[in-house]
């Protein structure tokens, strides 16, 4: 039998071939997942809707996912992320639609928490006290608001938004107080404080030990003007200390939960100054606020690495962990300057088709922002994308996420992975 020659050359070429093979497999191996690539920096998470939490297809509202798509969405969530946030089902309107102790609807929320526990996720609760998606009964009472002399006809429907089950946040025209929002006889300070206390004690108590982080108060700051707080029903009926009370009640209900104040447009220096003033005053009162939530609904135009670096540096002066809570990057021509989390204006901010060179600009924007997050990873502890892919995003027209509607990674995904692996995304 003819034996293969084992000359030094042949041994070398065999070795070279073997090394090449190893190299090739390394090259073609799947890129690391987001959660693995960033495990030494921060959690990388995603907001999930009811289709993913309950593994059911939804053909309602504006979330059209059939079962095959839902299964793929779920697989992607499990593969890429180690933290979850609820897009809607823990908001007051969905979890406590009717008044009183038996007015709760825990089904969808339980499914969300069970999904998180089953898949070993770091579970966030969103949100306890907000002027959006809060049913009117919460604010209603017998006290005529200032300037009102007699009882107007009952405010017809919930002005704060649709009640579609699992539906995405919708807000009636103008939302909030005064502009088509809640109007009419209102609760007293004591009544509303009691409702807030009972709601927080019940909801936070139910998921004690499972939900690790809570958005206790969402979007209390005003946009523009000199007032720190927006004139929400909470602020108008209880007063500015509604925020301190909410944190107090949440801490009472679960002393181990991380309590977060959450808001949008903190990339904007004016809004950021208001946040710093608010949090400093809460800290002086020893209110248990334990983390800053920066929604970060941004665009390919801004913020740049430098702008985000400056924003994070200023927020760090509060000495609290910073969480990026509702991250998405709009690449539609409309809204390139908008960082608002306001759905009312959202449609306008994703009009006009996509910016040119979309994929490259989105990849560069995401890479710049992740470089800033990594630079500040001593304080930036959680990054949560607001939706798993462009198909389910509330800003779908702006294609704002790392995965397309078919759950395929976009060049922006490679760019984000490349920030920590040094691997450059394949040329466009
Ligand atoms: C805000 C809310 C979120 C979500 C988004 C967009 O930022 O905090 O819960 O509703 O708007 O929909």
Short mmCIF file of N, CA, C and O in Angstrom, two decimals, residues 118-206:
data_model
loop_
_atom_site.label_atom_id
_atom_site.label_comp_id
_atom_site.label_asym_id
_atom_site.label_seq_id
_atom_site.Cartn_x
_atom_site.Cartn_y
_atom_site.Cartn_z
N UNK A 118 -38.77 32.82 32.58
CA UNK A 118 -38.48 31.58 31.84
C UNK A 118 -37.20 31.72 30.99
O UNK A 118 -36.44 30.78 30.84
N UNK A 119 -36.96 32.92 30.47
CA UNK A 119 -35.81 33.13 29.58
C UNK A 119 -34.67 33.87 30.25
O UNK A 119 -33.82 34.47 29.58
N UNK A 120 -34.71 33.85 31.62
CA UNK A 120 -33.56 34.39 32.35
C UNK A 120 -33.23 35.84 32.02
O UNK A 120 -32.06 36.23 31.92
N UNK A 121 -34.25 36.65 31.83
CA UNK A 121 -34.05 38.06 31.45
C UNK A 121 -34.02 38.95 32.70
O UNK A 121 -34.63 38.63 33.72
N UNK A 122 -33.33 40.08 32.59
CA UNK A 122 -33.35 41.13 33.61
C UNK A 122 -34.61 41.93 33.31
O UNK A 122 -34.71 42.57 32.26
N UNK A 123 -35.60 41.86 34.22
CA UNK A 123 -36.94 42.34 33.89
C UNK A 123 -37.19 43.74 34.41
O UNK A 123 -36.99 44.03 35.60
N UNK A 124 -37.65 44.61 33.51
CA UNK A 124 -37.99 45.99 33.86
C UNK A 124 -39.51 46.15 33.86
O UNK A 124 -40.21 45.51 33.07
N UNK A 125 -40.04 47.00 34.76
CA UNK A 125 -41.47 47.34 34.77
C UNK A 125 -41.64 48.76 34.27
O UNK A 125 -40.91 49.66 34.66
N UNK A 126 -42.61 48.95 33.35
CA UNK A 126 -42.83 50.28 32.73
C UNK A 126 -44.33 50.49 32.56
O UNK A 126 -44.96 49.71 31.88
N UNK A 127 -44.91 51.43 33.06
CA UNK A 127 -44.49 52.49 33.95
C UNK A 127 -45.63 52.75 34.95
O UNK A 127 -46.80 52.52 34.61
N UNK A 128 -45.37 53.23 36.13
CA UNK A 128 -46.39 53.33 37.19
C UNK A 128 -47.18 54.64 37.11
O UNK A 128 -48.40 54.63 37.12
N UNK A 129 -46.47 55.77 37.03
CA UNK A 129 -47.15 57.09 37.06
C UNK A 129 -46.76 57.89 35.82
O UNK A 129 -45.58 58.25 35.67
N UNK A 130 -47.74 58.09 34.94
CA UNK A 130 -47.49 58.79 33.67
C UNK A 130 -48.78 59.50 33.27
O UNK A 130 -49.87 59.07 33.68
N UNK A 131 -48.70 60.57 32.47
CA UNK A 131 -49.93 61.26 32.03
C UNK A 131 -50.49 60.60 30.77
O UNK A 131 -51.62 60.85 30.39
N UNK A 132 -49.67 59.71 30.13
CA UNK A 132 -50.13 59.01 28.94
C UNK A 132 -50.73 57.66 29.31
O UNK A 132 -50.39 57.08 30.35
N UNK A 133 -51.64 57.18 28.49
CA UNK A 133 -52.23 55.84 28.69
C UNK A 133 -52.63 55.60 30.12
O UNK A 133 -52.34 54.54 30.69
N UNK A 134 -53.29 56.61 30.73
CA UNK A 134 -53.85 56.46 32.08
C UNK A 134 -55.34 56.74 31.98
O UNK A 134 -55.73 57.79 31.48
N UNK A 135 -56.19 55.79 32.43
CA UNK A 135 -57.63 55.97 32.26
C UNK A 135 -58.16 57.18 33.02
O UNK A 135 -57.62 57.55 34.06
N UNK A 136 -59.23 57.77 32.52
CA UNK A 136 -59.81 58.96 33.16
C UNK A 136 -60.26 58.73 34.59
O UNK A 136 -60.16 59.61 35.43
N UNK A 137 -60.73 57.50 34.88
CA UNK A 137 -61.31 57.30 36.23
C UNK A 137 -60.29 57.62 37.32
O UNK A 137 -60.64 58.04 38.42
N UNK A 138 -58.99 57.50 36.97
CA UNK A 138 -57.94 57.76 37.95
C UNK A 138 -57.99 59.21 38.44
O UNK A 138 -57.77 59.50 39.63
N UNK A 139 -58.32 60.12 37.53
CA UNK A 139 -58.28 61.56 37.87
C UNK A 139 -59.66 62.11 38.20
O UNK A 139 -59.77 63.24 38.68
N UNK A 140 -60.70 61.32 37.92
CA UNK A 140 -62.06 61.85 38.09
C UNK A 140 -62.47 61.97 39.55
O UNK A 140 -62.01 61.20 40.40
N UNK A 141 -63.32 62.95 39.81
CA UNK A 141 -63.84 63.12 41.16
C UNK A 141 -64.96 64.13 41.14
O UNK A 141 -65.64 64.30 40.11
N UNK A 142 -65.13 64.82 42.23
CA UNK A 142 -66.25 65.76 42.32
C UNK A 142 -65.78 67.21 42.42
O UNK A 142 -66.56 68.12 42.57
N UNK A 143 -64.47 67.39 42.36
CA UNK A 143 -63.96 68.75 42.50
C UNK A 143 -63.89 69.45 41.14
O UNK A 143 -63.19 69.00 40.24
N UNK A 144 -64.59 70.57 41.05
CA UNK A 144 -64.53 71.31 39.79
C UNK A 144 -63.16 71.93 39.63
O UNK A 144 -62.63 72.53 40.57
N UNK A 145 -62.54 71.79 38.46
CA UNK A 145 -61.22 72.40 38.27
C UNK A 145 -61.35 73.93 38.33
O UNK A 145 -62.43 74.47 38.07
N UNK A 146 -60.23 74.61 38.67
CA UNK A 146 -60.29 76.08 38.78
C UNK A 146 -60.94 76.67 37.52
O UNK A 146 -60.73 76.17 36.40
N UNK A 147 -61.83 77.66 37.72
CA UNK A 147 -62.40 78.35 36.55
C UNK A 147 -63.64 77.65 36.03
O UNK A 147 -64.35 78.16 35.18
N UNK A 148 -63.92 76.45 36.54
CA UNK A 148 -65.14 75.77 36.03
C UNK A 148 -66.26 75.98 37.05
O UNK A 148 -66.06 75.79 38.24
N UNK A 149 -67.40 76.43 36.61
CA UNK A 149 -68.48 76.76 37.56
C UNK A 149 -69.45 75.59 37.69
O UNK A 149 -69.88 75.24 38.75
N UNK A 150 -69.77 74.86 36.61
CA UNK A 150 -70.72 73.74 36.79
C UNK A 150 -70.23 72.50 36.07
O UNK A 150 -69.28 72.53 35.30
N UNK A 151 -70.86 71.40 36.33
CA UNK A 151 -70.37 70.11 35.82
C UNK A 151 -70.67 69.99 34.33
O UNK A 151 -71.82 70.03 33.92
N UNK A 152 -69.65 69.86 33.48
CA UNK A 152 -69.87 69.68 32.04
C UNK A 152 -70.34 68.26 31.80
O UNK A 152 -70.23 67.42 32.68
N UNK A 153 -70.86 67.95 30.58
CA UNK A 153 -71.25 66.53 30.30
C UNK A 153 -70.03 65.65 30.50
O UNK A 153 -68.90 66.04 30.21
N UNK A 154 -70.19 64.42 30.98
CA UNK A 154 -69.05 63.53 31.28
C UNK A 154 -68.16 63.43 30.06
O UNK A 154 -68.62 63.32 28.94
N UNK A 155 -66.86 63.57 30.33
CA UNK A 155 -65.89 63.41 29.23
C UNK A 155 -66.19 62.06 28.60
O UNK A 155 -66.18 61.03 29.29
N UNK A 156 -66.46 62.07 27.30
CA UNK A 156 -66.97 60.85 26.62
C UNK A 156 -66.06 59.67 26.87
O UNK A 156 -66.20 58.94 27.81
N UNK A 157 -65.00 59.59 26.11
CA UNK A 157 -64.15 58.39 26.20
C UNK A 157 -62.85 58.74 26.88
O UNK A 157 -62.57 59.88 27.18
N UNK A 158 -62.07 57.76 27.14
CA UNK A 158 -60.72 57.99 27.67
C UNK A 158 -59.98 58.87 26.68
O UNK A 158 -59.76 58.46 25.55
N UNK A 159 -59.62 60.05 27.11
CA UNK A 159 -58.96 60.95 26.16
C UNK A 159 -57.48 60.65 26.11
O UNK A 159 -56.76 61.08 25.24
N UNK A 160 -57.08 59.80 27.08
CA UNK A 160 -55.63 59.61 27.14
C UNK A 160 -55.17 58.52 26.22
O UNK A 160 -54.05 58.08 26.29
N UNK A 161 -56.11 57.99 25.41
CA UNK A 161 -55.55 57.01 24.50
C UNK A 161 -56.46 55.83 24.28
O UNK A 161 -57.42 55.61 24.96
N UNK A 162 -56.09 55.07 23.31
CA UNK A 162 -56.91 53.91 22.95
C UNK A 162 -56.86 52.89 24.06
O UNK A 162 -55.95 52.86 24.89
N UNK A 163 -57.85 52.05 24.09
CA UNK A 163 -57.87 50.98 25.08
C UNK A 163 -57.64 49.65 24.41
O UNK A 163 -57.83 48.62 25.00
N UNK A 164 -57.21 49.75 23.11
CA UNK A 164 -57.05 48.49 22.37
C UNK A 164 -56.16 47.55 23.17
O UNK A 164 -55.09 47.93 23.59
N UNK A 165 -56.60 46.31 23.41
CA UNK A 165 -55.78 45.38 24.21
C UNK A 165 -54.42 45.20 23.55
O UNK A 165 -54.32 44.93 22.35
N UNK A 166 -53.38 45.41 24.35
CA UNK A 166 -52.04 45.16 23.83
C UNK A 166 -51.70 46.19 22.76
O UNK A 166 -50.62 46.26 22.27
N UNK A 167 -52.69 47.04 22.43
CA UNK A 167 -52.45 48.02 21.37
C UNK A 167 -51.31 48.94 21.75
O UNK A 167 -50.99 49.15 22.89
N UNK A 168 -50.77 49.45 20.72
CA UNK A 168 -49.66 50.38 20.95
C UNK A 168 -50.22 51.65 21.56
O UNK A 168 -51.39 51.96 21.44
N UNK A 169 -49.36 52.40 22.17
CA UNK A 169 -49.78 53.66 22.81
C UNK A 169 -50.41 54.55 21.75
O UNK A 169 -49.85 54.79 20.71
N UNK A 170 -51.64 55.01 22.04
CA UNK A 170 -52.22 56.03 21.17
C UNK A 170 -52.69 57.12 22.10
O UNK A 170 -53.09 56.89 23.21
N UNK A 171 -52.56 58.31 21.67
CA UNK A 171 -53.01 59.37 22.56
C UNK A 171 -54.01 60.22 21.81
O UNK A 171 -53.79 60.55 20.64
N UNK A 172 -55.12 60.59 22.54
CA UNK A 172 -56.10 61.46 21.86
C UNK A 172 -55.42 62.77 21.51
O UNK A 172 -54.30 63.04 21.93
N UNK A 173 -56.12 63.59 20.70
CA UNK A 173 -55.47 64.84 20.25
C UNK A 173 -54.93 65.61 21.46
O UNK A 173 -55.64 65.83 22.42
N UNK A 174 -53.65 65.83 21.47
CA UNK A 174 -53.09 66.74 22.48
C UNK A 174 -52.77 66.03 23.77
O UNK A 174 -51.89 66.38 24.48
N UNK A 175 -53.47 64.93 24.12
CA UNK A 175 -53.14 64.18 25.33
C UNK A 175 -53.08 65.09 26.54
O UNK A 175 -53.13 66.29 26.46
N UNK A 176 -53.08 64.50 27.72
CA UNK A 176 -52.83 65.29 28.93
C UNK A 176 -53.93 66.29 29.19
O UNK A 176 -54.97 66.32 28.56
N UNK A 177 -53.64 67.19 30.07
CA UNK A 177 -54.63 68.14 30.57
C UNK A 177 -54.99 69.19 29.55
O UNK A 177 -54.13 69.68 28.83
N UNK A 178 -56.24 69.51 29.48
CA UNK A 178 -56.58 70.75 28.76
C UNK A 178 -56.75 70.55 27.26
O UNK A 178 -57.76 70.80 26.71
N UNK A 179 -55.77 69.96 26.58
CA UNK A 179 -55.87 69.90 25.11
C UNK A 179 -56.55 68.61 24.70
O UNK A 179 -55.94 67.66 24.25
N UNK A 180 -57.89 68.53 24.96
CA UNK A 180 -58.58 67.33 24.49
C UNK A 180 -58.32 66.16 25.42
O UNK A 180 -58.78 65.07 25.20
N UNK A 181 -57.53 66.44 26.50
CA UNK A 181 -57.25 65.33 27.42
C UNK A 181 -58.32 65.27 28.48
O UNK A 181 -59.44 65.72 28.28
N UNK A 182 -57.91 64.80 29.65
CA UNK A 182 -58.86 64.66 30.76
C UNK A 182 -59.43 66.03 31.10
O UNK A 182 -58.70 67.01 31.18
N UNK A 183 -60.70 66.11 31.25
CA UNK A 183 -61.30 67.38 31.72
C UNK A 183 -62.48 67.02 32.61
O UNK A 183 -62.87 65.86 32.69
N UNK A 184 -63.03 68.02 33.28
CA UNK A 184 -64.19 67.73 34.11
C UNK A 184 -63.82 67.65 35.57
O UNK A 184 -62.66 67.83 35.95
N UNK A 185 -64.85 67.35 36.41
CA UNK A 185 -64.64 67.30 37.86
C UNK A 185 -63.52 66.30 38.19
O UNK A 185 -63.44 65.24 37.60
N UNK A 186 -62.67 66.69 39.09
CA UNK A 186 -61.49 65.88 39.35
C UNK A 186 -61.42 65.40 40.79
O UNK A 186 -62.11 65.90 41.66
N UNK A 187 -60.56 64.45 41.00
CA UNK A 187 -60.34 63.89 42.34
C UNK A 187 -59.66 64.94 43.21
O UNK A 187 -59.07 65.91 42.70
N UNK A 188 -59.72 64.72 44.51
CA UNK A 188 -58.99 65.61 45.42
C UNK A 188 -57.55 65.10 45.52
O UNK A 188 -57.24 63.99 45.07
N UNK A 189 -56.68 65.89 46.13
CA UNK A 189 -55.27 65.48 46.33
C UNK A 189 -55.23 64.15 47.08
O UNK A 189 -54.55 63.21 46.67
N UNK A 190 -56.02 64.06 48.15
CA UNK A 190 -56.01 62.85 48.99
C UNK A 190 -56.52 61.64 48.20
O UNK A 190 -55.92 60.56 48.24
N UNK A 191 -57.60 61.84 47.44
CA UNK A 191 -58.17 60.71 46.66
C UNK A 191 -57.15 60.19 45.65
O UNK A 191 -56.90 58.99 45.53
N UNK A 192 -56.49 61.13 44.94
CA UNK A 192 -55.56 60.70 43.90
C UNK A 192 -54.31 60.05 44.51
O UNK A 192 -53.80 59.06 44.00
N UNK A 193 -53.85 60.59 45.66
CA UNK A 193 -52.71 59.96 46.34
C UNK A 193 -53.05 58.53 46.76
O UNK A 193 -52.25 57.61 46.61
N UNK A 194 -54.29 58.35 47.24
CA UNK A 194 -54.72 57.01 47.67
C UNK A 194 -54.76 56.05 46.47
O UNK A 194 -54.29 54.91 46.54
N UNK A 195 -55.29 56.54 45.34
CA UNK A 195 -55.35 55.69 44.13
C UNK A 195 -53.94 55.34 43.67
O UNK A 195 -53.65 54.20 43.30
N UNK A 196 -53.03 56.32 43.71
CA UNK A 196 -51.65 56.09 43.29
C UNK A 196 -51.01 55.06 44.22
O UNK A 196 -50.39 54.08 43.78
N UNK A 197 -51.20 55.25 45.54
CA UNK A 197 -50.62 54.33 46.52
C UNK A 197 -51.13 52.90 46.29
O UNK A 197 -50.35 51.95 46.20
N UNK A 198 -52.45 52.75 46.17
CA UNK A 198 -53.03 51.41 46.03
C UNK A 198 -52.56 50.74 44.74
O UNK A 198 -52.24 49.55 44.72
N UNK A 199 -52.47 51.52 43.65
CA UNK A 199 -52.04 50.95 42.37
C UNK A 199 -50.60 50.47 42.47
O UNK A 199 -50.27 49.34 42.08
N UNK A 200 -49.73 51.32 43.03
CA UNK A 200 -48.31 50.96 43.11
C UNK A 200 -48.11 49.77 44.05
O UNK A 200 -47.42 48.80 43.73
N UNK A 201 -48.78 49.79 45.20
CA UNK A 201 -48.64 48.69 46.16
C UNK A 201 -49.09 47.37 45.52
O UNK A 201 -48.42 46.34 45.66
N UNK A 202 -50.18 47.42 44.76
CA UNK A 202 -50.72 46.20 44.14
C UNK A 202 -49.83 45.69 43.02
O UNK A 202 -49.46 44.51 42.98
N UNK A 203 -49.44 46.58 42.11
CA UNK A 203 -48.68 46.15 40.92
C UNK A 203 -47.24 45.80 41.29
O UNK A 203 -46.73 44.73 40.94
N UNK A 204 -46.56 46.67 42.03
CA UNK A 204 -45.17 46.39 42.41
C UNK A 204 -45.12 45.19 43.35
O UNK A 204 -44.27 44.30 43.23
N UNK A 205 -46.12 45.12 44.25
CA UNK A 205 -46.18 43.99 45.19
C UNK A 205 -46.33 42.65 44.46
O UNK A 205 -45.69 41.66 44.82
N UNK A 206 -47.14 42.65 43.40
CA UNK A 206 -47.41 41.39 42.67
C UNK A 206 -46.15 40.82 42.04
O UNK A 206 -45.98 39.61 41.96
#
